[in-house]
XYZ file of C-alpha atoms in Angstrom:
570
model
C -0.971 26.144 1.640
C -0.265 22.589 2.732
C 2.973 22.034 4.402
C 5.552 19.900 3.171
C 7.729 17.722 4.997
C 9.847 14.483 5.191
C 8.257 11.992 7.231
C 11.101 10.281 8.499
C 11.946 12.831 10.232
C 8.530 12.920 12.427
C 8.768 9.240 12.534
C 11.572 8.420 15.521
C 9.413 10.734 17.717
C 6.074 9.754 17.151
C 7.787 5.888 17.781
C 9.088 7.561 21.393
C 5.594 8.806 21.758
C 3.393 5.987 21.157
C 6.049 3.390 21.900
C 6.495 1.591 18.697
C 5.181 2.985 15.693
C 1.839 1.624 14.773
C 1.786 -1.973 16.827
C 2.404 -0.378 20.219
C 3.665 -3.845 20.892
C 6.242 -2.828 23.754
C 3.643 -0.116 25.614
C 2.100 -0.034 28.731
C -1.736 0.312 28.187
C -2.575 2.889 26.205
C -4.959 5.439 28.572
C -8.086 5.420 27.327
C -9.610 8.939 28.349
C -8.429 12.412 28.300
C -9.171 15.571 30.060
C -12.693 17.040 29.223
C -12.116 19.897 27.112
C -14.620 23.283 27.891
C -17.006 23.584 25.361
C -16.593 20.271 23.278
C -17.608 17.860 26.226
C -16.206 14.139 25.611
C -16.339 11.270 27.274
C -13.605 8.125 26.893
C -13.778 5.890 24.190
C -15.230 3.000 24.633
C -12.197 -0.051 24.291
C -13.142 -2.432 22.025
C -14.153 -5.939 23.284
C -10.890 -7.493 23.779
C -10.398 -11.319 25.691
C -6.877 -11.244 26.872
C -4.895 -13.968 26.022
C -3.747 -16.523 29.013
C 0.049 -16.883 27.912
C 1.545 -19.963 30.471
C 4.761 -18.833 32.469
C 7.526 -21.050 31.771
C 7.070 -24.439 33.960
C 9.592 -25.128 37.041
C 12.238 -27.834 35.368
C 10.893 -26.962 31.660
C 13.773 -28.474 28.919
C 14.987 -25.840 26.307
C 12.697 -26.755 23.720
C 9.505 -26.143 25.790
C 11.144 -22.787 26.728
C 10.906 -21.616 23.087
C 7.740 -23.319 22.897
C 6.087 -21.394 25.562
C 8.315 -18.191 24.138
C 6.566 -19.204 20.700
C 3.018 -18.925 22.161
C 3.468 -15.794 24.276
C 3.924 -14.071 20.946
C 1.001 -15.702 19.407
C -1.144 -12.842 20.223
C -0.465 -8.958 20.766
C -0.142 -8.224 24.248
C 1.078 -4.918 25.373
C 4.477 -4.872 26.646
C 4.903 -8.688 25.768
C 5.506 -9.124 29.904
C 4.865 -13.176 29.716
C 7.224 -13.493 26.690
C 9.905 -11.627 28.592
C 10.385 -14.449 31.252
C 11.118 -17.219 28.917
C 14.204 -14.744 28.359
C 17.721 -14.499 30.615
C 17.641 -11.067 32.489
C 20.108 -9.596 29.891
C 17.792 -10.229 27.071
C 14.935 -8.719 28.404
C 16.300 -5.781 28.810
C 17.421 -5.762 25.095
C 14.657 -7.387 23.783
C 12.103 -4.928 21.958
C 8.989 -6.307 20.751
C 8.138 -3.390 18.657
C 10.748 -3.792 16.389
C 8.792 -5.497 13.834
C 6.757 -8.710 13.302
C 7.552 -12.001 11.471
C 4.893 -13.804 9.854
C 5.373 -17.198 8.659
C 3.253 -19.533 7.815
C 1.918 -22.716 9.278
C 0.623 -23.159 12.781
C 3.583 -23.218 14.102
C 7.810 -23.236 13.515
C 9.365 -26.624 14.341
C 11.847 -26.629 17.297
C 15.149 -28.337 17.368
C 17.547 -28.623 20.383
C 21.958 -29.002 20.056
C 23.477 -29.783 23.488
C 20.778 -27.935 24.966
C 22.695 -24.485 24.702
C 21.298 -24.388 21.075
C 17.809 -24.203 19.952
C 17.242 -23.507 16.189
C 13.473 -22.122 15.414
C 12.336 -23.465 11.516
C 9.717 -21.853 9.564
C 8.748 -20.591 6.601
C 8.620 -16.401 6.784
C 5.853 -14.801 4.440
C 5.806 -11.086 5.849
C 6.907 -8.873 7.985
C 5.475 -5.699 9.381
C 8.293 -3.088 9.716
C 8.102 -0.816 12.983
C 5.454 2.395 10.526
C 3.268 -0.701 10.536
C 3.813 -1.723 6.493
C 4.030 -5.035 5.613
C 6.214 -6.174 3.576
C 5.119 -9.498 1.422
C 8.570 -11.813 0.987
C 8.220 -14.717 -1.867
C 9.962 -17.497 0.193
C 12.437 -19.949 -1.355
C 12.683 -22.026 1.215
C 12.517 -21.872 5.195
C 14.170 -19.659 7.175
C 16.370 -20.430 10.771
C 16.513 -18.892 13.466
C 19.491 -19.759 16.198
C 18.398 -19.021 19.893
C 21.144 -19.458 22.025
C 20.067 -21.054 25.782
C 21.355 -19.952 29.237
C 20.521 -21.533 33.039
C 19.427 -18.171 35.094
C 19.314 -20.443 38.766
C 19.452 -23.506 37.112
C 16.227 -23.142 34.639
C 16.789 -22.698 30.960
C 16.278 -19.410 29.352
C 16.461 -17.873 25.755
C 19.584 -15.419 25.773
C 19.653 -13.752 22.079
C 15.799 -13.526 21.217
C 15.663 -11.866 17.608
C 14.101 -8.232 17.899
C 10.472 -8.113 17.299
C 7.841 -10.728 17.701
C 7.106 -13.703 15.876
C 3.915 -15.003 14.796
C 1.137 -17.918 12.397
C -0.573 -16.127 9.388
C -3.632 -16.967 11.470
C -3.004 -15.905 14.539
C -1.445 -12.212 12.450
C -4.941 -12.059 11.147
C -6.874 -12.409 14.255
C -5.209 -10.372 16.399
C -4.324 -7.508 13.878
C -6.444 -5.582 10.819
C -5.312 -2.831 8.287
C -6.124 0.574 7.639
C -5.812 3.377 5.716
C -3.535 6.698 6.438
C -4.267 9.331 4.692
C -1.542 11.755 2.914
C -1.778 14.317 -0.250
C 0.045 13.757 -3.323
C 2.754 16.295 -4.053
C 0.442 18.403 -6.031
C -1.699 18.252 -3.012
C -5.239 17.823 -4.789
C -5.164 14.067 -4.487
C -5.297 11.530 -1.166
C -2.736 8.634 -1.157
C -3.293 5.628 0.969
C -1.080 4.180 2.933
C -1.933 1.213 4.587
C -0.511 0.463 7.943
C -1.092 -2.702 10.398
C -2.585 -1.863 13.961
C -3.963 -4.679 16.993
C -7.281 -5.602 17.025
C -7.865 -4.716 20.451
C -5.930 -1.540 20.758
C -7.397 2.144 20.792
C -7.880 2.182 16.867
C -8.667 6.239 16.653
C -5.797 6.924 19.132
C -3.117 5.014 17.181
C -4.130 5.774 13.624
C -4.136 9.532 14.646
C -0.933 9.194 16.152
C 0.376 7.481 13.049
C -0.955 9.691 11.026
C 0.755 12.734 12.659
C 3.590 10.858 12.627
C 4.019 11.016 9.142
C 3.717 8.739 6.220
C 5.778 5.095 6.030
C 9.761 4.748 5.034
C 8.862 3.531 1.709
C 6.256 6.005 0.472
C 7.662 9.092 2.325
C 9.304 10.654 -0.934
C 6.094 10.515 -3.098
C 3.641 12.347 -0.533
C 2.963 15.266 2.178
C 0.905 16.188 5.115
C -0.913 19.349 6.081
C 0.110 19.204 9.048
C 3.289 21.192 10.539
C 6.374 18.705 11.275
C 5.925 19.441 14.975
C 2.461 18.573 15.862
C 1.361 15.883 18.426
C -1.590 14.787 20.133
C -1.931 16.712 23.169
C -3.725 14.285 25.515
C -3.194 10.835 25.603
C -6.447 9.363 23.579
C -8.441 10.270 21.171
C -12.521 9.710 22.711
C -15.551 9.090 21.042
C -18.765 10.602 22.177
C -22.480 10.029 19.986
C -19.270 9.123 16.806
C -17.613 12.451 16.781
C -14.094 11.537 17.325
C -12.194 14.585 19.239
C -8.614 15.051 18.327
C -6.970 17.372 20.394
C -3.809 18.670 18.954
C -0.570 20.430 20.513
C -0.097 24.452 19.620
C 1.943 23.308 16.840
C -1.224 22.715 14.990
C -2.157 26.144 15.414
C 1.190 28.516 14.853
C 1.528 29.430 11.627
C -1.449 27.707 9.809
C -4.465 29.427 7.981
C -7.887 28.270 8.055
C -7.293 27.084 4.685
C -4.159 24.610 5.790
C -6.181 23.722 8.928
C -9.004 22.603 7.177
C -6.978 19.862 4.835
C -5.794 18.674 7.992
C -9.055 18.079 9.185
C -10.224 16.670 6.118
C -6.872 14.637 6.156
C -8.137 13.022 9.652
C -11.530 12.356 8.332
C -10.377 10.303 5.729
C -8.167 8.154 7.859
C -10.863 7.813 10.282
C -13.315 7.154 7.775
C -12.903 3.295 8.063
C -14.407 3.234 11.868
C -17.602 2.617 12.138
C -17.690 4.347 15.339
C -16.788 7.477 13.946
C -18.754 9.685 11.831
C -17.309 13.313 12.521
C -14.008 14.254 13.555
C -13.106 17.471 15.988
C -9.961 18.871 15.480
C -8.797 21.613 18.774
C -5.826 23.141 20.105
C -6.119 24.045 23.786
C -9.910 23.387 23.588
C -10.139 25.843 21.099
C -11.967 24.249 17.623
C -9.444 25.077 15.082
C -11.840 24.526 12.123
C -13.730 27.740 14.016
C -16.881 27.543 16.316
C -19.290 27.858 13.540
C -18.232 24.942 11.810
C -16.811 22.575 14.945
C -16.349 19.413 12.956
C -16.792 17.690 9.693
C -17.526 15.197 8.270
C -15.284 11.324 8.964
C -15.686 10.670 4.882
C -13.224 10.057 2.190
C -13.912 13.781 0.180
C -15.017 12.930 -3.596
C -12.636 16.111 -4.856
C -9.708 14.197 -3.336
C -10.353 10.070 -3.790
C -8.361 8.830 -6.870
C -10.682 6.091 -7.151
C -13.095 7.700 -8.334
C -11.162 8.837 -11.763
C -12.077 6.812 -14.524
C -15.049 5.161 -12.126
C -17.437 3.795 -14.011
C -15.601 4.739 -17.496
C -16.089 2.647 -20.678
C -13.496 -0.127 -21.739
C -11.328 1.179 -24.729
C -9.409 -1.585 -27.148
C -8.068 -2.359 -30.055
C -9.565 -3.875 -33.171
C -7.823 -4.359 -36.515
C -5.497 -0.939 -35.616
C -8.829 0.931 -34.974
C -9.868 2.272 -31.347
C -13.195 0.746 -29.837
C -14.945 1.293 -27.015
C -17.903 -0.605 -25.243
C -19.703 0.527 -21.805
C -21.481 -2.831 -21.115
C -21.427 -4.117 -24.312
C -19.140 -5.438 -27.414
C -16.956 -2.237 -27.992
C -17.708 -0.388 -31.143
C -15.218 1.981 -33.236
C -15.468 5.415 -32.089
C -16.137 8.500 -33.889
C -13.356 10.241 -35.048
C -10.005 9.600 -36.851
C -9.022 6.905 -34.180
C -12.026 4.902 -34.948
C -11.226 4.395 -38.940
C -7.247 3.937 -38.288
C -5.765 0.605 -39.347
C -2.086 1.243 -37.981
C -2.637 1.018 -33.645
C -1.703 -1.413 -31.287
C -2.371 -0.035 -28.049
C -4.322 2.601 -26.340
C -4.115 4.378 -22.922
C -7.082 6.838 -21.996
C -7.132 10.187 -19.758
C -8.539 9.835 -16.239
C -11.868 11.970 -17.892
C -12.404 9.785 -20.739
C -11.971 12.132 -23.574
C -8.228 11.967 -24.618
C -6.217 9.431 -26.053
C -2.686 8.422 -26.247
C -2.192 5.716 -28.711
C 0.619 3.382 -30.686
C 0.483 4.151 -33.677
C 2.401 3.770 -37.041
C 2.588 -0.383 -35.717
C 4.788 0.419 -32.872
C 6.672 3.349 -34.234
C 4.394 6.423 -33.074
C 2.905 8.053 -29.985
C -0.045 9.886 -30.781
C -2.266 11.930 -28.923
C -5.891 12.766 -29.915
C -9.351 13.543 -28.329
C -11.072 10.284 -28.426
C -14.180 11.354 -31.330
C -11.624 14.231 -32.707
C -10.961 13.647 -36.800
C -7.373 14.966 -36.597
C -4.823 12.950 -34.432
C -0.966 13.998 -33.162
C 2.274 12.550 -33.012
C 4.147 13.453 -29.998
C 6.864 10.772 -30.108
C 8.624 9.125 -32.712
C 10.945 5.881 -32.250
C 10.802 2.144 -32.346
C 9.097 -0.723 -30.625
C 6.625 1.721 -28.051
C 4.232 -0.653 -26.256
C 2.199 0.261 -22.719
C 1.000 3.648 -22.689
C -0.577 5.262 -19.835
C -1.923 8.490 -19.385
C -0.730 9.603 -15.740
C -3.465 12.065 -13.242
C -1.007 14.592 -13.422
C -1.251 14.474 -17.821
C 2.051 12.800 -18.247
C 2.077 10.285 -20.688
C 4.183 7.144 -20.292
C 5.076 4.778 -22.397
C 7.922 1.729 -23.128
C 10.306 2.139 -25.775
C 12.990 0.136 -27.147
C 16.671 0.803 -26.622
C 19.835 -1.201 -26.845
C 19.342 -2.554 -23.204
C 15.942 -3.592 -23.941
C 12.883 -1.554 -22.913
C 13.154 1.802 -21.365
C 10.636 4.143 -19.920
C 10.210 7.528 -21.620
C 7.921 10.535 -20.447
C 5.992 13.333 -21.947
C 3.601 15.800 -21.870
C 0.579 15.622 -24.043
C 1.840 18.117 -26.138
C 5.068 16.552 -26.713
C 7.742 17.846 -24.507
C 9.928 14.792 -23.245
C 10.395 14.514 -19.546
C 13.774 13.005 -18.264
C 13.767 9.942 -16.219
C 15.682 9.143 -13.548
C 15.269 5.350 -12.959
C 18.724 4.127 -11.998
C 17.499 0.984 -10.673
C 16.308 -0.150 -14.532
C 19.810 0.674 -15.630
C 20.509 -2.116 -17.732
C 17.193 -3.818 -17.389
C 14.674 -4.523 -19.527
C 11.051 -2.613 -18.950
C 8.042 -4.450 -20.206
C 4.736 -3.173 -19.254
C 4.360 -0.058 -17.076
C 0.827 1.322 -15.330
C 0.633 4.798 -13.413
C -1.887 4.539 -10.092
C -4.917 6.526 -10.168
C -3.387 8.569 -7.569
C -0.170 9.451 -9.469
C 2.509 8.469 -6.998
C 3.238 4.443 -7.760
C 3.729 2.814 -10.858
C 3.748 -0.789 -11.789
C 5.478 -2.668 -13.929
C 6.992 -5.656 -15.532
C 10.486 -5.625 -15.587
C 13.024 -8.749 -16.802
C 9.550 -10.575 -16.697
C 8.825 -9.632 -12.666
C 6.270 -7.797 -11.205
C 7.092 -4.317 -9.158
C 6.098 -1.114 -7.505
C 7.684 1.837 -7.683
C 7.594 5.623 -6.598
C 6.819 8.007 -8.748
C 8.371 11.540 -7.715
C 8.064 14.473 -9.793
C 11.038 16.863 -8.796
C 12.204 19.908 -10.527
C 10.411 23.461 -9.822
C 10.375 23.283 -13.998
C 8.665 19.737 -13.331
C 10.910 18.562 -15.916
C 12.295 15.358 -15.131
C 10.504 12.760 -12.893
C 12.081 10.109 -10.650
C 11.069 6.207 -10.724
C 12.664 4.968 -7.277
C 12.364 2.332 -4.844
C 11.117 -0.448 -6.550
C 9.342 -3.436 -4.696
C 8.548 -7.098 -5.742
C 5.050 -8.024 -5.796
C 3.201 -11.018 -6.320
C 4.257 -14.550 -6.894
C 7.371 -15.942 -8.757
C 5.497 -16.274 -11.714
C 6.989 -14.659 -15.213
C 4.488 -11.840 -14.877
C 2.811 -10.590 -18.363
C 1.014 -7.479 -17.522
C 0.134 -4.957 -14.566
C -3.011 -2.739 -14.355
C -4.279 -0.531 -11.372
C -7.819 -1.964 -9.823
C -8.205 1.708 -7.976
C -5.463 2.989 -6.264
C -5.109 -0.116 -3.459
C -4.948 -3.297 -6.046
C -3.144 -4.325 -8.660
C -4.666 -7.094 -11.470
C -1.470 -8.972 -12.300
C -1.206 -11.294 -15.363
C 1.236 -14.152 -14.686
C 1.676 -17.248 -16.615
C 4.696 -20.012 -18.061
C 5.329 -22.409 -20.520
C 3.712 -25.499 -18.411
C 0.830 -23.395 -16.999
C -2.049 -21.082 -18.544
C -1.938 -17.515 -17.933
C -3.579 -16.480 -14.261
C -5.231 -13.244 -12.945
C -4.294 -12.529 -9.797
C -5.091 -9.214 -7.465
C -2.637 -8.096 -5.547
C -2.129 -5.299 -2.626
C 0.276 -3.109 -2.609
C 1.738 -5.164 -0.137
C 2.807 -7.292 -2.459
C 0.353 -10.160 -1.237
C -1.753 -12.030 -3.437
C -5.372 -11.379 -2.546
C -7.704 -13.521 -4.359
C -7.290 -15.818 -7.775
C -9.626 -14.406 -10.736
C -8.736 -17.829 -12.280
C -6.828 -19.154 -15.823
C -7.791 -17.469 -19.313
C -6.088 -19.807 -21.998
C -3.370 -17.359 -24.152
C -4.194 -14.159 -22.659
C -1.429 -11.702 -23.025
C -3.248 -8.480 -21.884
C -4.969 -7.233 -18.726
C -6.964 -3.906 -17.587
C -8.319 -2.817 -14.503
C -9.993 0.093 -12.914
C -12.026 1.244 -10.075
C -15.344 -0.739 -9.893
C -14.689 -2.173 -13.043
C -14.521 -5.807 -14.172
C -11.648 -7.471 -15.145
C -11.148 -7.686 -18.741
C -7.827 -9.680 -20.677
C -7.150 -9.890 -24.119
C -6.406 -13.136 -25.790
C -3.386 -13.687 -28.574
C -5.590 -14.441 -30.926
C -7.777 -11.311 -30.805
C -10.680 -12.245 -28.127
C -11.675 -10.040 -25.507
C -12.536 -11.579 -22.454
C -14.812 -10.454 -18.846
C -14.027 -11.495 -15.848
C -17.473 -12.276 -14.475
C -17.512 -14.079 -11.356
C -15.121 -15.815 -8.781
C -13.258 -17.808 -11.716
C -15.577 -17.710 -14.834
C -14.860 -15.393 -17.979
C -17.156 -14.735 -21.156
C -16.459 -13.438 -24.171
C -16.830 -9.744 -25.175
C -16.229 -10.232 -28.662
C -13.109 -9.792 -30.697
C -9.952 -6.802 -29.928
C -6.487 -6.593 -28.140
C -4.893 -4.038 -25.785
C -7.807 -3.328 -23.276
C -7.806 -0.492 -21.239
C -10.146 2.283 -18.742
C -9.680 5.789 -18.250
């Protein structure tokens, strides 16, 4: 059975063990070999091609602001322990000073500089991100620059920086030269399902060693609640790297590891490694031991560095049909203008929406013109209404076969929850209190939502709690994408987001977005579209307000599938 536990918790001592969680930014070198372990012989991983960055020492005579210059550019790259940077400070600060308290990212080459009776320097710039100490970034929608005071000392008569700001600071290019993301791997609290959660590591650091020791150190502040591990709260890396020999990656785990687990537990663990090792193209199999004991047994020594089909969410719904609406009738087209479908949903006149089951075959639609929630298989002749009310826009049928949905209240629009048979689930959502929910979109995976809310984009946990499982908790929501009014949300797998923003003076505008927050690429303008879906490996498709269907096709073109509203993919 896979163990449960809160990752915080892990968290402050895998940061003692590996110096600063994920960026190692204040550590000594990382070792980069371990001790050869009887029967599984290893050899140390080969470091990366790295060219060290020449950071200048401050000059002899140097005025304050070429102090924080020089400061300024011995952060431009990651260096471990951040020695140069630390003499541009005044003995006091660098022993308070910790590098690995974050990261600052702000964009431009450079922050401008500007001196007050030399004891005052004041750093300008414009801050787009920061990556928190777990190693997520957090996107930030500036509105306008941001100062930073950095008060100046003599140390034997040469200028020094006295109250450097925790952390390091550093240009959107330089960030992403010297630093790359990748996945972590955690379960979903039903445990059948992997989660990502993406975490920022150097370039030129031992990438096995610290995304093992991330992983074991448990999943990041934000999406803590929403996931578990397999492995037991206690375990660590027992040696201090994690080698590569012929790309079997050998992970060598404290006893924790092995007290109290089964060779069912230990094997999600292992599968829980090969998935977050998956993305290194040095590594093909994983080893998991304990005392240079295998613990997946001798038989079967390792397996397999692969994301496992039976547990990656995007491949629900991959490659599924596009569903929509046309003239209150479902439709549904796999390459092609969608046709009705068989059934009683395919002759209705009375829908406006649709939202389909991760398999394809069941549908939750509004019905009745907004008034109904109905559930039927998609070619079935009967149909069933599970919900009853007024105003119900944005289904979406959730992994875990809860159905969710937006329905009007005296506040505006409210989230409600069911099963497919009907039974309301309560919501606990006190951040919408008083706010009005627009669109809503469950992740493939289960555990996030998006949604529009007051006409902005956000994320938000989704937590299932109750050993009835009968009330569900929307928490900790986060801003993502531009300031745009935002029209729609839809999950593009479980690691994107297709976000439909648009104003009175502009068009409306695809944009895909991580769950960062970040805007990652423009799909271009589509003039009055109101309506966006999204899926794994599927094109982009909007609806227009006046009934056209519309496929994204390449970089910013769109053609025409032909006419219907509401798209949507299992």
């Amino acid at each position: 059975m896979v163990a449960s536990r809160e990752g915080t918790r892990r968290r402050s001592g895998a940061i003692a063990l590996i110096c600063a969680a994920g960026l190692l930014a204040a550590c000594s070198e990382v070792p980069t070999s371990g001790p050869v372990v009887a029967g599984n012989p290893v050899r140390a991983q080969d470091p990366l091609p790295y060219v060290a960055f020449g950071a200048a020492e401050p000059r002899a005579g140097a005025d304050p602001a070429a102090i924080v210059d020089g400061f300024i550019d011995a952060m431009s790259a990651y260096q471990p322990g951040y020695e140069i940077a630390k003499l541009f400070l005044t003995p006091e600060a660098q022993a308070t000073w910790n590098p690995s308290a974050g990261i600052m990212v702000h964009r431009g080459a450079r922050p401008s500089i500007e001196v007050f009776d030399e004891t005052l320097a004041q750093l300008t710039m414009t801050v787009i991100g920061e990556v928190r100490e777990d190693g997520s970034f957090i996107a930030v929608n500036p509105d306008g620059p941001n100062k930073i005071d950095l008060p100046m000392e003599q140390v034997d008569g040469e200028w020094r920086i006295a109250e450097p700001p925790q952390g390091t600071i550093i240009s959107e290019d330089n960030f992403a030269r010297e630093y790359e993301s990748h996945n972590l791997c955690f379960y979903n609290l039903d445990g059948e399902m992997f989660v990502y959660d993406p975490v920022y590591v150097p370039k030129s650091g031992q990438t096995a060693t610290l995304l093992t020791q991330m992983l074991l150190a448990g999943p990041s502040e934000w999406l803590d609640p929403a996931v578990r591990t397999a492995f037991p709260e206690a375990t660590t890396l027992s040696v201090a790297s994690v080698p590569i020999d012929s790309g079997t990656a050998t992970v060598d785990l404290s006893d924790a590891a092995a007290e109290n687990t089964d060779a069912a537990q230990r094997s999600r663990m292992a599968v829980q490694l090969g998935c977050t090792l998956s993305g290194l193209p040095e590594v093909s199999r994983v080893a998991m031991n304990t005392d240079g004991i295998a613990l997946l047994g001798q038989d079967e020594s390792t397996i397999d560095a692969v994301v496992l089909e039976r547990h990656d969410p995007n491949l629900l719904g991959a490659g599924g049909a596009l569903y929509a609406i046309r003239e209150g009738s479902l439709v549904r087209g796999d390459g092609d203008a969608p046709q009705p479908v068989q059934g009683a949903l395919g002759v209705a006149e009375d829908l406006t929406e649709v939202a389909v089951d991760a398999g394809g075959g069941r549908a939750v639609v509004v019905a009745g013109f907004g008034t109904e929630l109905q559930t039927a298989a998609v070619d079935s002749d009967s149909r069933r209404t599970i919900l009853e009310g007024a105003g119900f826009t944005s289904p979406s049928w959730a992994r875990n076969n809860v159905i969710w949905a937006v329905g009007q209240a005296d506040s505006g629009g409210r989230l409600v929850a069911m099963t497919p048979e009907g039974a309301e689930i309560e919501v606990r959502a006190a951040d919408l209190d008083q706010r009005d929910v627009q669109r809503v979109d469950v992740s493939p995976d289960g555990t996030r939502m998006a949604l529009v809310v007051d006409g902005i984009a956000y994320l938000a946990l989704v937590v299932v709690d109750g050993e009835a499982r009968d009330h569900v908790s929307v928490e900790r929501l986060r801003r993502i994408g531009p300031d745009s009014d935002a029209l729609d949300v839809a999950w593009s797998g479980s690691e994107r987001v297709a976000l439909l923003v648009g104003d009175e003076e502009a068009d409306p505008e695809v944009l895909v977005v991580d769950t960062f927050g970040a805007v990652q690429a423009s799909r271009g303008t589509v003039v009055g579209a109101v309506f966006v879906a999204a899926g794994a490996d599927q094109r982009l498709v909007v609806a227009t307000e006046d009934g056209m269907l519309v496929e994204h096709e390449s970089r910013t073109r769109w053609i025409e599938l032909g006419e219907g509203g509401a798209p949507a993919y299992p």
